[in-house]
Amino acid sequence: MNPTPPRERICMLTGGGYPYRRDALSGWCRTLVEGLRRFRFELLTVTDREPPPAPAYPLPLNVGSSRAVAIGRRDVAKNDRSESRNERNERRRTEAELGKEAAGLICRGLVGGLDDAEQTFADGLRRVAGHPAVLSSLPLADALLEAWRTGDSLPRLSMRDARTAATLLRHALGAVAVEVPEADLVHCIGGTTPLLTALGGRWRQGVPLLLTEARAPVARHKPHEERLSPAVRTVLRRFRGSVARTGYAEAGLIAPLSAYHHGWALRHGAQVDKLVQVPAGVDPSEHPGAAGAGPDPAVVWAGSGGPDSGLSALLASFEQVVAALPGTVLHLVGVTAAHEDHCAEQIERTGLGRAVRLHPLPADPSDRYARGHVVAHVPGPADPPYRLVEAMMSGRAVVGVDVGPAAETLGDAGVLVQAGDPAELAIAVVDLLRAPSRRQALGEAARQRALNHFTTDRVVRVYGELYADLAAPPPPPSFELALAVPAPRAEPPVTVRWLISERQDG
């Protein structure tokens, strides 16, 4: 009997997501894992919060392992007791020198002004990845102050600012030291934290890297960073941008989620021949055309309800909807337990009371948008368009805010309003609530557009080819005139074959 043929091992790397958290991005990851049974998955999620005790999803048989790691809470390796005092002192001197060198490179790369600033940053990051023991003693504050003097048009950096930035950078850099499970390919999905872990694994183990680009522009700062000084925010913004550029340089392939992400990646250093655009997809069977909602006008919004989820903009608009159509109810679907208090506080400030209802994410995806006549897609700046595609697939009329890839996703199958204008959003929602026939026509058009362009079978097929292309063993050498030269491929890589076939089919 022939043994079972080996399967390529894929390390799926996320930032606090699948399989430990139920959200849109985790559902997308689950689709890949369950749809690509011919690959073996090692799941790793890296977060700066306390990791959940158990997965939120059942794990299929092609998952070999699943692990959640909180940076800054890892066990510290103990020194070998057999190490002599002289050896220990020498090791500490070596680590101090390496740490000073790494910190200088990282900070000079962040400040910029150098022709090779990005490479300087990457060299420093690579040194930390190769010697994680230096993390605790990186002299980042001193290195920042020294590098800051060479920069132009930078906000003032005080000693206190430098120490604050150093603490935040040191914590973030802890992700580089997280060990990546043995695999043939690392598929990194998410933002700065998982990408740092992926880069560490890439440099220590030589494993190929596939990067799914689904993030918001890293130039913005996060809501909880508002209280930080302009200088510290500048450091963090530049750090995230430099990590992204380093990831683009190291990745074998980059899969942007949309033309919006594709263009942003190009502007930030990604090579065009590495980019394979793969739009979001959902399973049509999980989101059939929703049944008719109740008689009273209702709006549904799906999101976590956190401070960065688009909730504040939605509530500001809904106040005007209720003023125009008294009795309208807003259903917030998918609010996580961690953000219930934040939601309740926001609702109380508006005085909307029972006009707003909170619902957990339903077990049956087909129930997600069933409560509303209209879906208001008001995303946070970091939200990928999965919820928008789900709403379209459900057959509901959608009013979307023009953020990120919303315009290209919705097309002419819904109503698009500009960001930052609650009145325009309210007018569009009220118009649809008053026009049942138009709602029905837009809902049907949205579902047809989703069926044509945003289904999971397409996503699974393309990622299967991306995995096969990057995880396959290198071609064997050929010999010509006694000189070893790389063997040419007999045919184009599978990703190129897929692109060619797509163009021919079109």
Short mmCIF file of C-alpha atoms in Angstrom, two decimals:
data_model
loop_
_atom_site.label_atom_id
_atom_site.label_comp_id
_atom_site.label_asym_id
_atom_site.label_seq_id
_atom_site.Cartn_x
_atom_site.Cartn_y
_atom_site.Cartn_z
CA MET A 1 0.00 0.00 0.00
CA ASN A 2 1.31 3.43 -0.92
CA PRO A 3 1.74 5.81 2.00
CA THR A 4 -0.45 8.88 2.13
CA PRO A 5 1.27 11.58 0.07
CA PRO A 6 2.59 14.49 2.11
CA ARG A 7 0.58 17.70 2.11
CA GLU A 8 2.07 21.16 2.07
CA ARG A 9 1.90 22.69 5.52
CA ILE A 10 0.55 26.24 5.72
CA CYS A 11 1.04 28.38 8.81
CA MET A 12 -1.98 30.71 8.84
CA LEU A 13 -0.95 33.69 10.94
CA THR A 14 -3.46 36.28 12.20
CA GLY A 15 -3.55 39.10 14.73
CA GLY A 16 -5.85 37.90 17.49
CA GLY A 17 -8.33 36.40 15.04
CA TYR A 18 -9.15 32.96 13.64
CA PRO A 19 -9.90 30.53 15.18
CA TYR A 20 -10.18 32.31 18.54
CA ARG A 21 -12.52 35.16 17.60
CA ARG A 22 -15.73 35.25 15.57
CA ASP A 23 -15.70 38.18 13.18
CA ALA A 24 -15.77 38.81 9.45
CA LEU A 25 -12.06 38.26 8.91
CA SER A 26 -12.11 35.05 10.97
CA GLY A 27 -15.01 33.76 8.89
CA TRP A 28 -12.95 34.39 5.75
CA CYS A 29 -10.00 32.45 7.24
CA ARG A 30 -12.31 29.59 8.16
CA THR A 31 -13.53 29.43 4.57
CA LEU A 32 -9.96 28.94 3.34
CA VAL A 33 -9.07 26.28 5.91
CA GLU A 34 -12.23 24.26 5.37
CA GLY A 35 -12.19 24.72 1.60
CA LEU A 36 -8.54 23.70 1.10
CA ARG A 37 -8.53 20.23 2.63
CA ARG A 38 -5.52 19.16 0.58
CA PHE A 39 -3.32 21.46 2.69
CA ARG A 40 -2.41 20.97 6.34
CA PHE A 41 -2.81 24.11 8.44
CA GLU A 42 -0.89 25.19 11.53
CA LEU A 43 -2.88 28.07 13.03
CA LEU A 44 -1.13 30.84 14.96
CA THR A 45 -2.69 34.05 16.21
CA VAL A 46 -0.61 36.75 17.90
CA THR A 47 -2.17 39.44 20.02
CA ASP A 48 -1.25 42.03 22.64
CA ARG A 49 -4.23 41.00 24.76
CA GLU A 50 -4.84 37.95 26.90
CA PRO A 51 -5.55 35.13 24.43
CA PRO A 52 -8.86 33.25 24.61
CA PRO A 53 -8.70 29.87 26.38
CA ALA A 54 -10.15 27.88 23.48
CA PRO A 55 -10.99 28.28 19.78
CA ALA A 56 -14.34 29.85 18.92
CA TYR A 57 -14.72 27.62 15.85
CA PRO A 58 -14.57 23.82 15.59
CA LEU A 59 -11.32 22.83 13.89
CA PRO A 60 -11.43 20.59 10.81
CA LEU A 61 -9.21 17.52 10.49
CA ASN A 62 -6.69 19.26 8.24
CA VAL A 63 -5.66 21.55 11.14
CA GLY A 64 -2.53 20.14 12.75
CA SER A 65 -2.21 22.67 15.57
CA SER A 66 -3.75 25.87 16.89
CA ARG A 67 -1.99 28.32 19.20
CA ALA A 68 -2.65 31.81 20.56
CA VAL A 69 0.28 33.88 21.83
CA ALA A 70 0.13 37.18 23.70
CA ILE A 71 3.25 39.26 23.09
CA GLY A 72 4.88 40.38 26.31
CA ARG A 73 3.46 37.39 28.21
CA ARG A 74 5.68 34.64 26.83
CA ASP A 75 7.79 32.43 29.04
CA VAL A 76 11.37 33.69 29.21
CA ALA A 77 14.03 31.09 28.56
CA LYS A 78 16.29 30.55 31.53
CA ASN A 79 20.04 30.74 31.21
CA ASP A 80 21.97 27.52 31.13
CA ARG A 81 23.14 26.88 34.70
CA SER A 82 26.39 25.46 33.35
CA GLU A 83 27.33 28.86 31.89
CA SER A 84 30.37 30.29 33.62
CA ARG A 85 30.50 33.84 34.95
CA ASN A 86 32.94 34.89 32.24
CA GLU A 87 30.76 33.31 29.55
CA ARG A 88 27.69 35.00 30.97
CA ASN A 89 29.40 38.39 31.08
CA GLU A 90 30.67 37.97 27.52
CA ARG A 91 27.20 37.02 26.33
CA ARG A 92 25.72 40.08 28.00
CA ARG A 93 28.33 42.35 26.40
CA THR A 94 27.59 40.83 23.01
CA GLU A 95 23.85 41.27 23.49
CA ALA A 96 24.34 44.88 24.58
CA GLU A 97 26.37 45.64 21.46
CA LEU A 98 23.85 43.90 19.21
CA GLY A 99 20.97 45.71 20.90
CA LYS A 100 22.61 49.12 20.50
CA GLU A 101 23.31 48.43 16.85
CA ALA A 102 19.77 47.15 16.18
CA ALA A 103 18.13 50.08 17.98
CA GLY A 104 20.24 52.56 16.02
CA LEU A 105 19.35 51.01 12.69
CA ILE A 106 15.62 50.83 13.49
CA CYS A 107 15.41 54.42 14.68
CA ARG A 108 17.50 55.88 11.84
CA GLY A 109 15.25 54.00 9.44
CA LEU A 110 12.16 55.46 11.10
CA VAL A 111 13.36 59.05 11.05
CA GLY A 112 14.20 58.82 7.36
CA GLY A 113 16.31 61.28 5.43
CA LEU A 114 18.52 58.41 4.25
CA ASP A 115 18.54 57.07 0.72
CA ASP A 116 18.28 53.56 2.14
CA ALA A 117 16.04 54.30 5.14
CA GLU A 118 13.77 51.31 4.55
CA GLN A 119 16.69 48.93 4.19
CA THR A 120 18.27 50.42 7.33
CA PHE A 121 15.06 49.74 9.26
CA ALA A 122 14.82 46.20 7.87
CA ASP A 123 18.44 45.49 8.83
CA GLY A 124 17.74 46.52 12.40
CA LEU A 125 14.57 44.45 12.54
CA ARG A 126 16.44 41.44 11.16
CA ARG A 127 19.02 41.72 13.94
CA VAL A 128 16.27 41.66 16.57
CA ALA A 129 14.69 38.63 14.88
CA GLY A 130 18.03 36.82 14.91
CA HIS A 131 18.74 37.61 18.57
CA PRO A 132 15.39 37.97 20.43
CA ALA A 133 17.25 38.11 23.75
CA VAL A 134 18.22 41.73 23.00
CA LEU A 135 14.58 42.87 23.15
CA SER A 136 14.55 43.60 26.87
CA SER A 137 17.60 45.83 26.68
CA LEU A 138 17.16 47.68 23.38
CA PRO A 139 18.26 51.32 24.04
CA LEU A 140 15.44 52.66 21.90
CA ALA A 141 14.90 55.94 23.76
CA ASP A 142 18.52 57.05 23.33
CA ALA A 143 18.56 55.85 19.71
CA LEU A 144 15.36 57.78 18.96
CA LEU A 145 16.68 61.01 20.45
CA GLU A 146 19.91 60.68 18.49
CA ALA A 147 18.16 59.88 15.21
CA TRP A 148 15.54 62.60 15.72
CA ARG A 149 18.21 65.31 15.56
CA THR A 150 18.92 64.37 11.93
CA GLY A 151 15.30 64.54 10.76
CA ASP A 152 13.53 67.43 9.06
CA SER A 153 10.06 68.85 9.85
CA LEU A 154 9.52 66.55 12.82
CA PRO A 155 7.47 67.44 15.91
CA ARG A 156 9.46 68.07 19.07
CA LEU A 157 10.52 64.86 20.83
CA SER A 158 11.10 65.25 24.57
CA MET A 159 12.89 62.73 26.75
CA ARG A 160 9.50 61.68 28.12
CA ASP A 161 8.18 61.22 24.59
CA ALA A 162 11.22 59.15 23.65
CA ARG A 163 10.74 56.87 26.64
CA THR A 164 7.03 56.46 25.90
CA ALA A 165 7.72 55.65 22.25
CA ALA A 166 10.51 53.26 23.26
CA THR A 167 8.16 51.36 25.58
CA LEU A 168 5.52 51.03 22.86
CA LEU A 169 8.05 50.00 20.21
CA ARG A 170 9.69 47.43 22.49
CA HIS A 171 6.30 45.88 23.20
CA ALA A 172 5.40 45.78 19.50
CA LEU A 173 8.77 44.27 18.60
CA GLY A 174 8.01 41.37 20.93
CA ALA A 175 6.00 39.90 18.06
CA VAL A 176 9.23 39.32 16.11
CA ALA A 177 10.37 36.80 18.75
CA VAL A 178 7.24 34.61 18.56
CA GLU A 179 8.17 31.22 17.14
CA VAL A 180 6.40 30.23 13.94
CA PRO A 181 5.47 26.54 13.63
CA GLU A 182 7.37 24.51 11.06
CA ALA A 183 5.66 24.95 7.70
CA ASP A 184 6.23 25.17 3.97
CA LEU A 185 4.58 28.59 3.76
CA VAL A 186 3.47 31.35 6.12
CA HIS A 187 0.21 33.04 5.13
CA CYS A 188 0.00 36.30 7.07
CA ILE A 189 -3.42 37.93 7.38
CA GLY A 190 -3.82 41.11 9.34
CA GLY A 191 -1.79 44.09 10.45
CA THR A 192 1.54 45.00 11.98
CA THR A 193 1.65 42.47 14.82
CA PRO A 194 1.21 39.25 12.79
CA LEU A 195 3.44 40.64 10.03
CA LEU A 196 6.27 41.14 12.53
CA THR A 197 5.92 37.51 13.61
CA ALA A 198 5.86 36.41 9.97
CA LEU A 199 9.04 38.36 9.24
CA GLY A 200 10.78 36.76 12.22
CA GLY A 201 9.83 33.32 10.95
CA ARG A 202 10.89 34.25 7.43
CA TRP A 203 14.35 35.31 8.53
CA ARG A 204 15.01 32.55 11.06
CA GLN A 205 13.58 29.63 9.08
CA GLY A 206 13.72 30.81 5.47
CA VAL A 207 10.03 30.00 4.99
CA PRO A 208 8.21 31.70 2.05
CA LEU A 209 5.68 34.41 2.90
CA LEU A 210 2.26 35.11 1.39
CA LEU A 211 0.73 38.37 2.55
CA THR A 212 -2.99 39.09 2.35
CA GLU A 213 -3.34 42.88 2.34
CA ALA A 214 -6.69 43.79 3.87
CA ARG A 215 -5.72 46.58 6.22
CA ALA A 216 -6.59 50.22 6.33
CA PRO A 217 -3.75 52.62 5.52
CA VAL A 218 -1.22 52.36 8.34
CA ALA A 219 -0.63 56.12 8.19
CA ARG A 220 -3.55 56.77 10.54
CA HIS A 221 -3.32 56.43 14.28
CA LYS A 222 -5.68 54.43 16.45
CA PRO A 223 -8.39 56.00 18.65
CA HIS A 224 -6.69 55.09 21.93
CA GLU A 225 -3.54 56.89 20.73
CA GLU A 226 -5.23 60.31 20.64
CA ARG A 227 -3.80 61.14 24.06
CA LEU A 228 -0.22 60.58 22.90
CA SER A 229 1.98 63.48 21.84
CA PRO A 230 2.40 64.29 18.12
CA ALA A 231 5.98 63.01 18.24
CA VAL A 232 5.00 59.63 19.67
CA ARG A 233 2.18 59.27 17.14
CA THR A 234 4.67 60.07 14.38
CA VAL A 235 7.01 57.32 15.62
CA LEU A 236 4.19 54.76 15.70
CA ARG A 237 2.86 55.77 12.28
CA ARG A 238 6.30 55.51 10.71
CA PHE A 239 6.96 52.21 12.46
CA ARG A 240 3.80 50.64 11.01
CA GLY A 241 4.61 51.97 7.57
CA SER A 242 8.16 50.62 7.72
CA VAL A 243 6.95 47.19 8.85
CA ALA A 244 4.48 47.12 5.94
CA ARG A 245 7.17 48.05 3.42
CA THR A 246 9.51 45.43 4.85
CA GLY A 247 6.73 42.85 4.55
CA TYR A 248 6.12 43.80 0.93
CA ALA A 249 9.83 43.39 0.18
CA GLU A 250 10.05 39.98 1.85
CA ALA A 251 6.77 38.48 0.62
CA GLY A 252 6.86 36.07 -2.28
CA LEU A 253 3.32 37.09 -3.26
CA ILE A 254 0.93 39.79 -2.03
CA ALA A 255 -2.83 39.34 -2.35
CA PRO A 256 -4.64 42.69 -2.04
CA LEU A 257 -8.33 42.42 -1.19
CA SER A 258 -9.39 45.11 -3.67
CA ALA A 259 -8.17 47.63 -6.21
CA TYR A 260 -8.06 50.10 -3.31
CA HIS A 261 -5.64 47.90 -1.37
CA HIS A 262 -3.75 47.09 -4.57
CA GLY A 263 -3.10 50.76 -5.28
CA TRP A 264 -2.15 51.48 -1.68
CA ALA A 265 0.36 48.61 -1.66
CA LEU A 266 1.94 49.89 -4.89
CA ARG A 267 2.30 53.38 -3.44
CA HIS A 268 4.09 51.89 -0.44
CA GLY A 269 6.72 49.92 -2.25
CA ALA A 270 5.12 46.64 -3.33
CA GLN A 271 6.42 45.25 -6.61
CA VAL A 272 3.73 44.96 -9.23
CA ASP A 273 4.80 41.46 -10.28
CA LYS A 274 4.13 40.19 -6.73
CA LEU A 275 0.52 41.40 -6.59
CA VAL A 276 -2.43 39.09 -7.25
CA GLN A 277 -5.72 40.81 -6.41
CA VAL A 278 -8.21 38.45 -4.74
CA PRO A 279 -11.53 40.10 -3.78
CA ALA A 280 -13.48 39.09 -0.70
CA GLY A 281 -15.97 36.25 -1.02
CA VAL A 282 -18.83 34.76 0.96
CA ASP A 283 -20.75 31.52 0.65
CA PRO A 284 -24.07 32.15 -1.16
CA SER A 285 -25.67 29.24 0.70
CA GLU A 286 -24.98 30.95 4.05
CA HIS A 287 -26.54 34.21 2.90
CA PRO A 288 -29.61 33.39 0.83
CA GLY A 289 -31.99 36.17 -0.05
CA ALA A 290 -33.37 37.26 3.33
CA ALA A 291 -37.08 36.98 3.96
CA GLY A 292 -39.17 40.10 4.31
CA ALA A 293 -38.65 42.11 7.50
CA GLY A 294 -41.45 43.22 9.82
CA PRO A 295 -43.94 45.99 9.09
CA ASP A 296 -42.13 48.73 11.02
CA PRO A 297 -39.19 50.46 9.28
CA ALA A 298 -35.87 48.96 10.36
CA VAL A 299 -32.19 49.46 9.61
CA VAL A 300 -29.48 46.90 10.30
CA TRP A 301 -25.75 47.43 10.82
CA ALA A 302 -23.19 44.68 11.40
CA GLY A 303 -20.03 45.38 13.36
CA SER A 304 -18.18 44.78 16.62
CA GLY A 305 -19.42 48.00 18.20
CA GLY A 306 -15.95 49.02 19.34
CA PRO A 307 -14.52 52.56 19.38
CA ASP A 308 -13.05 52.07 15.89
CA SER A 309 -16.07 50.39 14.30
CA GLY A 310 -17.99 53.25 12.66
CA LEU A 311 -20.68 53.17 15.35
CA SER A 312 -20.43 56.85 16.32
CA ALA A 313 -20.99 58.02 12.74
CA LEU A 314 -23.91 55.63 12.37
CA LEU A 315 -25.67 56.84 15.53
CA ALA A 316 -25.21 60.48 14.52
CA SER A 317 -26.99 59.71 11.27
CA PHE A 318 -29.69 57.56 12.84
CA GLU A 319 -30.80 60.42 15.08
CA GLN A 320 -31.85 62.21 11.89
CA VAL A 321 -33.49 59.05 10.49
CA VAL A 322 -35.72 58.76 13.59
CA ALA A 323 -36.60 62.46 13.38
CA ALA A 324 -37.80 61.94 9.78
CA LEU A 325 -39.41 58.50 10.33
CA PRO A 326 -40.48 58.07 13.98
CA GLY A 327 -40.67 54.44 15.01
CA THR A 328 -37.69 53.31 12.94
CA VAL A 329 -35.50 50.77 14.74
CA LEU A 330 -31.75 50.33 14.33
CA HIS A 331 -30.47 46.77 14.87
CA LEU A 332 -26.78 46.49 15.75
CA VAL A 333 -25.80 42.92 14.90
CA GLY A 334 -22.57 41.27 15.95
CA VAL A 335 -21.72 43.51 18.89
CA THR A 336 -19.12 41.66 20.95
CA ALA A 337 -19.39 41.22 24.69
CA ALA A 338 -16.23 43.31 25.15
CA HIS A 339 -17.89 46.31 23.47
CA GLU A 340 -21.44 46.11 24.86
CA ASP A 341 -20.72 48.73 27.52
CA HIS A 342 -19.20 51.07 24.93
CA CYS A 343 -22.28 50.66 22.73
CA ALA A 344 -24.66 51.28 25.58
CA GLU A 345 -22.75 54.44 26.53
CA GLN A 346 -22.86 55.76 22.97
CA ILE A 347 -26.58 55.04 22.66
CA GLU A 348 -27.31 56.73 25.99
CA ARG A 349 -25.53 59.89 24.83
CA THR A 350 -27.82 60.13 21.79
CA GLY A 351 -31.00 59.55 23.79
CA LEU A 352 -32.23 57.02 21.20
CA GLY A 353 -33.16 54.48 23.87
CA ARG A 354 -35.18 51.52 22.58
CA ALA A 355 -34.87 52.73 19.02
CA VAL A 356 -31.51 50.92 18.99
CA ARG A 357 -31.30 47.16 19.70
CA LEU A 358 -28.11 45.19 20.31
CA HIS A 359 -27.76 41.63 19.06
CA PRO A 360 -24.87 39.14 19.25
CA LEU A 361 -23.62 37.58 16.04
CA PRO A 362 -26.26 34.96 15.18
CA ALA A 363 -25.18 31.34 14.81
CA ASP A 364 -26.96 31.16 11.46
CA PRO A 365 -25.37 33.68 9.04
CA SER A 366 -28.64 33.92 7.11
CA ASP A 367 -30.17 35.73 10.11
CA ARG A 368 -27.53 38.47 10.16
CA TYR A 369 -29.42 41.00 8.03
CA ALA A 370 -32.96 39.63 8.28
CA ARG A 371 -34.14 42.23 10.81
CA GLY A 372 -33.68 45.25 8.57
CA HIS A 373 -35.30 46.63 5.45
CA VAL A 374 -32.08 48.53 4.68
CA VAL A 375 -28.46 47.74 5.54
CA ALA A 376 -26.36 50.73 6.56
CA HIS A 377 -22.73 49.86 5.82
CA VAL A 378 -20.79 52.33 7.95
CA PRO A 379 -17.39 50.69 8.45
CA GLY A 380 -14.56 51.62 10.73
CA PRO A 381 -11.39 52.80 8.97
CA ALA A 382 -9.75 49.38 9.50
CA ASP A 383 -12.70 47.24 8.39
CA PRO A 384 -12.28 45.11 5.25
CA PRO A 385 -15.40 44.83 3.03
CA TYR A 386 -16.54 41.35 4.14
CA ARG A 387 -19.67 42.64 5.88
CA LEU A 388 -20.56 44.68 2.81
CA VAL A 389 -20.32 41.58 0.60
CA GLU A 390 -22.44 39.61 3.09
CA ALA A 391 -25.11 42.32 3.05
CA MET A 392 -25.13 42.33 -0.75
CA MET A 393 -25.40 38.53 -0.87
CA SER A 394 -28.35 38.64 1.55
CA GLY A 395 -30.37 40.59 -1.01
CA ARG A 396 -30.94 43.65 1.15
CA ALA A 397 -30.75 47.19 -0.21
CA VAL A 398 -27.46 48.71 0.95
CA VAL A 399 -26.48 52.28 1.75
CA GLY A 400 -22.69 52.37 1.93
CA VAL A 401 -20.26 55.01 3.10
CA ASP A 402 -17.49 55.71 0.61
CA VAL A 403 -14.56 54.40 2.70
CA GLY A 404 -11.77 52.21 1.34
CA PRO A 405 -13.00 49.69 -1.25
CA ALA A 406 -16.74 50.29 -0.63
CA ALA A 407 -17.31 52.03 -3.98
CA GLU A 408 -15.70 49.34 -6.13
CA THR A 409 -17.43 46.57 -4.14
CA LEU A 410 -20.94 48.01 -4.21
CA GLY A 411 -20.77 49.42 -7.72
CA ASP A 412 -24.19 50.57 -8.94
CA ALA A 413 -26.02 47.92 -6.92
CA GLY A 414 -26.63 50.21 -3.95
CA VAL A 415 -26.47 53.79 -2.74
CA LEU A 416 -23.07 55.28 -1.88
CA VAL A 417 -22.69 58.42 0.25
CA GLN A 418 -19.61 60.38 1.16
CA ALA A 419 -17.87 59.82 4.47
CA GLY A 420 -18.27 62.30 7.31
CA ASP A 421 -21.76 63.50 6.32
CA PRO A 422 -24.42 62.07 8.68
CA ALA A 423 -27.18 64.06 6.96
CA GLU A 424 -26.46 62.55 3.53
CA LEU A 425 -26.45 59.06 5.02
CA ALA A 426 -29.75 59.70 6.81
CA ILE A 427 -31.40 61.05 3.65
CA ALA A 428 -30.33 57.98 1.65
CA VAL A 429 -31.65 55.58 4.32
CA VAL A 430 -34.97 57.40 4.69
CA ASP A 431 -35.46 57.50 0.90
CA LEU A 432 -35.06 53.73 0.70
CA LEU A 433 -37.28 53.05 3.69
CA ARG A 434 -40.03 55.02 1.91
CA ALA A 435 -39.57 53.23 -1.45
CA PRO A 436 -40.27 49.46 -1.20
CA SER A 437 -40.02 48.80 -4.94
CA ARG A 438 -36.64 50.54 -5.21
CA ARG A 439 -35.42 48.63 -2.16
CA GLN A 440 -36.36 45.37 -3.77
CA ALA A 441 -34.68 46.27 -7.07
CA LEU A 442 -31.45 47.32 -5.36
CA GLY A 443 -31.47 44.21 -3.15
CA GLU A 444 -31.79 41.95 -6.18
CA ALA A 445 -29.04 43.84 -8.01
CA ALA A 446 -26.75 43.63 -4.99
CA ARG A 447 -27.20 39.87 -4.65
CA GLN A 448 -26.58 39.33 -8.36
CA ARG A 449 -23.40 41.42 -8.21
CA ALA A 450 -22.18 39.43 -5.21
CA LEU A 451 -22.91 36.14 -7.00
CA ASN A 452 -20.98 37.35 -10.05
CA HIS A 453 -17.89 38.67 -8.30
CA PHE A 454 -17.65 37.80 -4.59
CA THR A 455 -18.13 34.08 -3.90
CA THR A 456 -16.02 31.79 -1.73
CA ASP A 457 -15.41 29.22 -4.45
CA ARG A 458 -13.38 31.78 -6.37
CA VAL A 459 -11.40 32.79 -3.26
CA VAL A 460 -10.65 29.17 -2.36
CA ARG A 461 -9.60 28.32 -5.91
CA VAL A 462 -7.20 31.25 -6.22
CA TYR A 463 -5.63 30.79 -2.79
CA GLY A 464 -5.15 27.10 -3.47
CA GLU A 465 -3.06 28.11 -6.48
CA LEU A 466 -1.16 30.75 -4.53
CA TYR A 467 -0.33 28.19 -1.84
CA ALA A 468 0.79 25.63 -4.40
CA ASP A 469 2.97 28.18 -6.17
CA LEU A 470 4.81 29.36 -3.05
CA ALA A 471 4.87 26.17 -0.98
CA ALA A 472 6.07 23.90 -3.80
CA PRO A 473 9.67 22.70 -3.55
CA PRO A 474 12.17 24.62 -5.69
CA PRO A 475 12.91 23.20 -9.14
CA PRO A 476 15.90 20.82 -9.28
CA PRO A 477 19.16 22.17 -10.71
CA SER A 478 20.14 21.32 -14.26
CA PHE A 479 23.66 21.01 -15.54
CA GLU A 480 24.91 22.52 -18.74
CA LEU A 481 28.59 22.57 -19.68
CA ALA A 482 29.36 21.41 -16.14
CA LEU A 483 27.95 24.65 -14.70
CA ALA A 484 25.02 24.46 -12.28
CA VAL A 485 22.26 26.82 -13.38
CA PRO A 486 18.68 27.15 -12.12
CA ALA A 487 16.34 24.90 -14.06
CA PRO A 488 13.75 26.85 -16.03
CA ARG A 489 10.14 26.04 -15.22
CA ALA A 490 8.47 23.84 -17.81
CA GLU A 491 5.39 26.04 -17.55
CA PRO A 492 4.45 29.32 -15.87
CA PRO A 493 3.80 29.27 -12.10
CA VAL A 494 0.23 28.35 -11.25
CA THR A 495 -0.59 31.91 -10.23
CA VAL A 496 0.50 33.13 -13.64
CA ARG A 497 -1.47 30.34 -15.33
CA TRP A 498 -4.55 31.43 -13.37
CA LEU A 499 -4.12 35.06 -14.38
CA ILE A 500 -3.66 34.08 -18.03
CA SER A 501 -6.78 31.91 -17.98
CA GLU A 502 -8.79 34.66 -16.30
CA ARG A 503 -7.80 37.12 -19.02
CA GLN A 504 -8.63 34.63 -21.75
CA ASP A 505 -12.00 33.82 -20.18
CA GLY A 506 -12.77 37.51 -19.95
#
